[in-house]
mmCIF file of C-alpha atoms and ligand atoms in Angstrom:
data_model
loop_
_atom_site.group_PDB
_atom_site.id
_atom_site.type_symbol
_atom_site.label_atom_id
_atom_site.label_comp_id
_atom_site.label_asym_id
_atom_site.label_seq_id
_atom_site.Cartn_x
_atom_site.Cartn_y
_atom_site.Cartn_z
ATOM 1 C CA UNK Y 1 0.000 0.000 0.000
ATOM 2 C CA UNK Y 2 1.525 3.323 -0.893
ATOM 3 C CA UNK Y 3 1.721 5.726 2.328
ATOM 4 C CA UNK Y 4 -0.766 8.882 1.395
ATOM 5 C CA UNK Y 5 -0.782 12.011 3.671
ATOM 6 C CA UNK Y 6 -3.718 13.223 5.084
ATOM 7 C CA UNK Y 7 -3.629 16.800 4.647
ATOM 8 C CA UNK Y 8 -6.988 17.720 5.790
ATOM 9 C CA UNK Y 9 -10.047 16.354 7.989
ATOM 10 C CA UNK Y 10 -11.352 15.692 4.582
ATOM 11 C CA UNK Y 11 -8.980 13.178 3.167
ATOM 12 C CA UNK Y 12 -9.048 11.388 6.707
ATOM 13 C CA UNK Y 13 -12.487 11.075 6.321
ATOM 14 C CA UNK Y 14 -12.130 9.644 2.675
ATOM 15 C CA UNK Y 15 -9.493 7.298 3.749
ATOM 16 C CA UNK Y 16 -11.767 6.385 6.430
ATOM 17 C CA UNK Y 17 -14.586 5.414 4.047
ATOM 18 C CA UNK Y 18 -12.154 3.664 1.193
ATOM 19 C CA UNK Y 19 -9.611 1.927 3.942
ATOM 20 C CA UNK Y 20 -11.383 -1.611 3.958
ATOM 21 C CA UNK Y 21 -11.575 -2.816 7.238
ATOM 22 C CA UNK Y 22 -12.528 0.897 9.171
ATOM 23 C CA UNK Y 23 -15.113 1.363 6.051
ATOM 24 C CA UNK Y 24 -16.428 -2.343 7.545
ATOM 25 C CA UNK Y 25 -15.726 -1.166 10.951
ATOM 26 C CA UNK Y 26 -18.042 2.089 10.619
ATOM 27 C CA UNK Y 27 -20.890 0.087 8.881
ATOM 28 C CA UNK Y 28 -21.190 -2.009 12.104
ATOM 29 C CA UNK Y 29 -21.021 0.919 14.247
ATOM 30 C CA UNK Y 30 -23.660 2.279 12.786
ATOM 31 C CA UNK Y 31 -26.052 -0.718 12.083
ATOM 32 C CA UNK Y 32 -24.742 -3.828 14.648
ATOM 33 C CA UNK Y 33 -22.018 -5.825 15.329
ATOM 34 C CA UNK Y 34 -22.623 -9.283 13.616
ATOM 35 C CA UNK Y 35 -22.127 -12.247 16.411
ATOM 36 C CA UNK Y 36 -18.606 -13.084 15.086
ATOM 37 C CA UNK Y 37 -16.224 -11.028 12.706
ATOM 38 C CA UNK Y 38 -13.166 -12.063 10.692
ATOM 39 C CA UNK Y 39 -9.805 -12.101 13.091
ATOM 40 C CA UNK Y 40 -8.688 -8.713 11.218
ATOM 41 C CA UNK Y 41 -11.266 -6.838 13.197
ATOM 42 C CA UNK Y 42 -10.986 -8.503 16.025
ATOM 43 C CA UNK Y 43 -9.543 -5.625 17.670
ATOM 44 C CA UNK Y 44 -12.102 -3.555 16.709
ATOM 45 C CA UNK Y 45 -14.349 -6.646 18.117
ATOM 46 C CA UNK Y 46 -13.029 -6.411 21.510
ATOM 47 C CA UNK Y 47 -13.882 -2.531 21.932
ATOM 48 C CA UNK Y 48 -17.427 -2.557 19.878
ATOM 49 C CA UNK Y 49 -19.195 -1.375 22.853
ATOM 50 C CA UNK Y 50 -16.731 1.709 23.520
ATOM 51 C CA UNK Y 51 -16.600 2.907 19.359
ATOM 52 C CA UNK Y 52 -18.619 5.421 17.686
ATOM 53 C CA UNK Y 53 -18.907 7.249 14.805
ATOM 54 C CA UNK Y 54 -18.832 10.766 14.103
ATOM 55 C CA UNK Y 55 -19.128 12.730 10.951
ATOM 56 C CA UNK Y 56 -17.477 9.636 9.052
ATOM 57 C CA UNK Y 57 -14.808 8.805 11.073
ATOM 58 C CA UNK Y 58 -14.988 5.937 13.997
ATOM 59 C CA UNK Y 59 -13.662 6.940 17.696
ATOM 60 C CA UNK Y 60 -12.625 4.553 20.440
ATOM 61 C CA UNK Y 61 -13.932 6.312 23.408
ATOM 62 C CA UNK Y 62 -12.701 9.810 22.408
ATOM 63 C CA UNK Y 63 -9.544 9.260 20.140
ATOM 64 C CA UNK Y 64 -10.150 8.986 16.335
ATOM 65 C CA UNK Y 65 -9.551 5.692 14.513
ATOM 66 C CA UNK Y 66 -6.723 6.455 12.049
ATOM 67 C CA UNK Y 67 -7.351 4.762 9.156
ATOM 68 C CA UNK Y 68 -4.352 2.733 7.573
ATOM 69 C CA UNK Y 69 -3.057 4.590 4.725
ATOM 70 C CA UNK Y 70 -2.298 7.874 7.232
ATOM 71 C CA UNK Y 71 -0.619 5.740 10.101
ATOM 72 C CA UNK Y 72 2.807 6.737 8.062
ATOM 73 C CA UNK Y 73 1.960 10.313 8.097
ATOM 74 C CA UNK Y 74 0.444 10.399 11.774
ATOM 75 C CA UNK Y 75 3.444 8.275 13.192
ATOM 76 C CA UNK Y 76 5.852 10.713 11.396
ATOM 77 C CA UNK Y 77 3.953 13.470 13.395
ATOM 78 C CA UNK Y 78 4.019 12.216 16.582
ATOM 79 C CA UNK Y 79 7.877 11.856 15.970
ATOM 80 C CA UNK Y 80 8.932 15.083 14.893
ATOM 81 C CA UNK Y 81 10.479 16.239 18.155
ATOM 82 C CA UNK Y 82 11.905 13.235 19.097
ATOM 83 C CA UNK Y 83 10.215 12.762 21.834
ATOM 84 C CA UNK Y 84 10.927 8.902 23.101
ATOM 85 C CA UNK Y 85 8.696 6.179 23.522
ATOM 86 C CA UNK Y 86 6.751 7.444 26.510
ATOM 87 C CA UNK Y 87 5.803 10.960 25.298
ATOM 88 C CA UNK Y 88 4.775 9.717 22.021
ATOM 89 C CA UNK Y 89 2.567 6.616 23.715
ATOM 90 C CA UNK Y 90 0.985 9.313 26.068
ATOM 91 C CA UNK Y 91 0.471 12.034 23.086
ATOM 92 C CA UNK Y 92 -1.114 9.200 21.092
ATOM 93 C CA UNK Y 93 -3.124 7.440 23.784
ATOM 94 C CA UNK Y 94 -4.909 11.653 24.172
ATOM 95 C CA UNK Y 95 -5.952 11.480 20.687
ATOM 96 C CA UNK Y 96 -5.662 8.590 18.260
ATOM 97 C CA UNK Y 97 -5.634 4.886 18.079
ATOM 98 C CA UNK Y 98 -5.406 2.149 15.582
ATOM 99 C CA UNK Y 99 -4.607 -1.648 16.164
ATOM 100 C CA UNK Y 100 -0.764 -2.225 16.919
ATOM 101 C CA UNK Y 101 -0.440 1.332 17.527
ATOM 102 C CA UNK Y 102 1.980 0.781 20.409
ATOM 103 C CA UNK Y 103 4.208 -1.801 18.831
ATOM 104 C CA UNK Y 104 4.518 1.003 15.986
ATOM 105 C CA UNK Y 105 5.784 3.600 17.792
ATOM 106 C CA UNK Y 106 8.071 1.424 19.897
ATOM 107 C CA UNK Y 107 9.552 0.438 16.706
ATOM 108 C CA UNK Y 108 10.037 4.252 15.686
ATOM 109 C CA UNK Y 109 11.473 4.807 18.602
ATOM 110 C CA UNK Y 110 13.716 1.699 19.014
ATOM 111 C CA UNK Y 111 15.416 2.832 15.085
ATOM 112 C CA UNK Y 112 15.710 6.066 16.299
ATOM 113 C CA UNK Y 113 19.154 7.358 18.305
ATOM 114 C CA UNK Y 114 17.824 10.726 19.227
ATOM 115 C CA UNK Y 115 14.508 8.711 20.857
ATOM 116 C CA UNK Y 116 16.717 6.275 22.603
ATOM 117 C CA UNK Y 117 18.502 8.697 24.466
ATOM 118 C CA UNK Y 118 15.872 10.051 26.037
ATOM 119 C CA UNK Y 119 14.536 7.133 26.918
ATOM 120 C CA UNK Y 120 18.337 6.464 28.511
ATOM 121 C CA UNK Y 121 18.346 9.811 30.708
ATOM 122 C CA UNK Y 122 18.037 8.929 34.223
ATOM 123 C CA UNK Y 123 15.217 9.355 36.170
ATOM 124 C CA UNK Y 124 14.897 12.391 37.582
ATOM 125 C CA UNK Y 125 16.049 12.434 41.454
ATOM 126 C CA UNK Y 126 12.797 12.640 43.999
ATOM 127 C CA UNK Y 127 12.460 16.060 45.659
ATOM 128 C CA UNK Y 128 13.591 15.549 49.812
ATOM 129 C CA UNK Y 129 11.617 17.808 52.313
ATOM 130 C CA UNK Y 130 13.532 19.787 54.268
ATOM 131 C CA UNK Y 131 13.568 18.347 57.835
ATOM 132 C CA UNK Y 132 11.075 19.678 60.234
ATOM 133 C CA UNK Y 133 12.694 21.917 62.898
ATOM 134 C CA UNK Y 134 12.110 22.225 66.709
ATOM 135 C CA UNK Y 135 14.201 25.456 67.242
ATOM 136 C CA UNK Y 136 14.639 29.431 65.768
ATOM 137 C CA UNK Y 137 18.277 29.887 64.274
ATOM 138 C CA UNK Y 138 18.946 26.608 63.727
ATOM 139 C CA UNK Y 139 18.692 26.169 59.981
ATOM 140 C CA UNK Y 140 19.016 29.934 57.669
ATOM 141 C CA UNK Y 141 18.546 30.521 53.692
ATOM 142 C CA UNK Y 142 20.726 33.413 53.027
ATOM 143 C CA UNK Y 143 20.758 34.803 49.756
ATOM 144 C CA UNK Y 144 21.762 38.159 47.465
ATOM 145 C CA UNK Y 145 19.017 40.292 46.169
ATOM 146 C CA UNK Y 146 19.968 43.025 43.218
ATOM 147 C CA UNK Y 147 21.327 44.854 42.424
ATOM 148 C CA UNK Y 148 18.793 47.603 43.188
ATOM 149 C CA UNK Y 149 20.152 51.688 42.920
ATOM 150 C CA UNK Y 150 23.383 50.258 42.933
ATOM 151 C CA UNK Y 151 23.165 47.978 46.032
ATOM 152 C CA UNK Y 152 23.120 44.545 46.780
ATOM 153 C CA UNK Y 153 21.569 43.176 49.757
ATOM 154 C CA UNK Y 154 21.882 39.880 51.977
ATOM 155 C CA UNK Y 155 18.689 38.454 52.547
ATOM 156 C CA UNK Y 156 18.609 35.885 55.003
ATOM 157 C CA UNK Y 157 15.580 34.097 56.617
ATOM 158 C CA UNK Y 158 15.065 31.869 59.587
ATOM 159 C CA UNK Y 159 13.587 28.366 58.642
ATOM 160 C CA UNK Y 160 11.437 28.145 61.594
ATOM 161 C CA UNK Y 161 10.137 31.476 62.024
ATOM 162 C CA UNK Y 162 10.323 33.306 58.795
ATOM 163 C CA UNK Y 163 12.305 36.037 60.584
ATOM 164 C CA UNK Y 164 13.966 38.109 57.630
ATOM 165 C CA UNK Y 165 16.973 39.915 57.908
ATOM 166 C CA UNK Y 166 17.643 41.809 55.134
ATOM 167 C CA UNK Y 167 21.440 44.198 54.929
ATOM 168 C CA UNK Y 168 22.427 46.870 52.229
ATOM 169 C CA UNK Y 169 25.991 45.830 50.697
ATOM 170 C CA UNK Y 170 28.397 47.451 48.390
ATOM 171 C CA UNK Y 171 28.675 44.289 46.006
ATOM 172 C CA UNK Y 172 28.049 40.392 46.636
ATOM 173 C CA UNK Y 173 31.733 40.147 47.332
ATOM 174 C CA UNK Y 174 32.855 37.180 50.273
ATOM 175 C CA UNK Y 175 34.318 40.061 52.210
ATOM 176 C CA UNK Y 176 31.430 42.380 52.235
ATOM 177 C CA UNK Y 177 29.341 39.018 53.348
ATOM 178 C CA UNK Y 178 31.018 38.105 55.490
ATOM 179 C CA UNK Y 179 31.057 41.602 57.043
ATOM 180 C CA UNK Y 180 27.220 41.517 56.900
ATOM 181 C CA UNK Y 181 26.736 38.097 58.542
ATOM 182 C CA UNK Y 182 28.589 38.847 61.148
ATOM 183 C CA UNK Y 183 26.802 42.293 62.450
ATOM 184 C CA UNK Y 184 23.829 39.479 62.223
ATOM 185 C CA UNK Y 185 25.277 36.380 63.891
ATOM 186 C CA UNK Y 186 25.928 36.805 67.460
ATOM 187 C CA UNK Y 187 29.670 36.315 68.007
ATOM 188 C CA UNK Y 188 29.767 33.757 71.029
ATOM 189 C CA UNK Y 189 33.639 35.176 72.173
ATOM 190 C CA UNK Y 190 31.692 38.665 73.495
ATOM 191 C CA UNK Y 191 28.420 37.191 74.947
HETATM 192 ZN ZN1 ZN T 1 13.393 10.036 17.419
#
């Protein structure tokens, strides 16, 4: 079968009504499902209850039946950006089905370097709370704001309260920061 592009809702719809089996397909829909049906629509078969037709072309449950001749086309969209197996089962499973549709774009994605590397990048490390504290001062975020009319400032806040102290600086040098934390920090040697 030569691979035709479906440029419009149009020619979906025509390939819809001239592709053999989702022509069949749609006539059953529409007047009954005969007790048994050849094992090439057995597929179709097993979801008769859940398919539909609409303006000419068939939906399972709310994704559109892509008839045969634009699976080339419609796989070639899903794999412009590359996106690896996952993205491109989840972007399908939103919209569009047809039997094998899976296996398909596994098989894309299994010929395709740029796909596989994704699918290679580790998983992405899960976020850790920050432990629950029992005391003020005992854990601070400190960070530099600016600049703003030519200052910087230290902004640093107390975990457990909230308590902000916030200093003007010349620039977010170490010595000028470590000038500013210490007018904060009480210095134990003169208490
Ligand atoms: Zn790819």
């Amino acid at each position: 079968m030569t691979p035709v592009r479906p440029r419009t809702t149009v020619q979906l719809l025509q390939f819809t009504d001239r592709h053999g089996q989702l022509a069949t397909v749609r006539h059953y829909v529409l007047s009954g499902w005969p007790r048994e049906v050849d094992s090439e629509l057995r597929h179709y078969w097993n979801r008769r209850h859940e398919l539909s037709a609409l303006g000419g072309c068939v939906l399972w449950e709310s994704r559109v039946i892509i008839p045969q001749k634009a699976w080339p086309r419609v796989l070639e969209e899903l794999h412009v950006a590359h996106p690896g197996v996952s993205r491109m089962k989840s972007l399908a499973r939103s919209y569009i089905w047809w039997p094998g549709l899976d296996a398909d774009i596994e098989k894309i994605a299994k010929s395709c370097g740029t796909c596989k590397g994704h699918q290679r990048s580790p998983p992405k490390a899960p976020l850790h709370p920050w432990a629950q504290l029992e005391r003020a001062w005992s854990r601070l975020h400190i960070d530099f704001a600016g600049p703003f009319l030519e200052r910087w400032f230290v902004i640093l806040s107390d975990a457990y309260c909230t308590w902000l102290e916030v200093k003007p600086m010349s620039s977010p040098a170490t010595g000028p920061t470590i000038r500013v934390l210490q007018s904060i920090f009480c210095d134990p040697r003169t208490t």
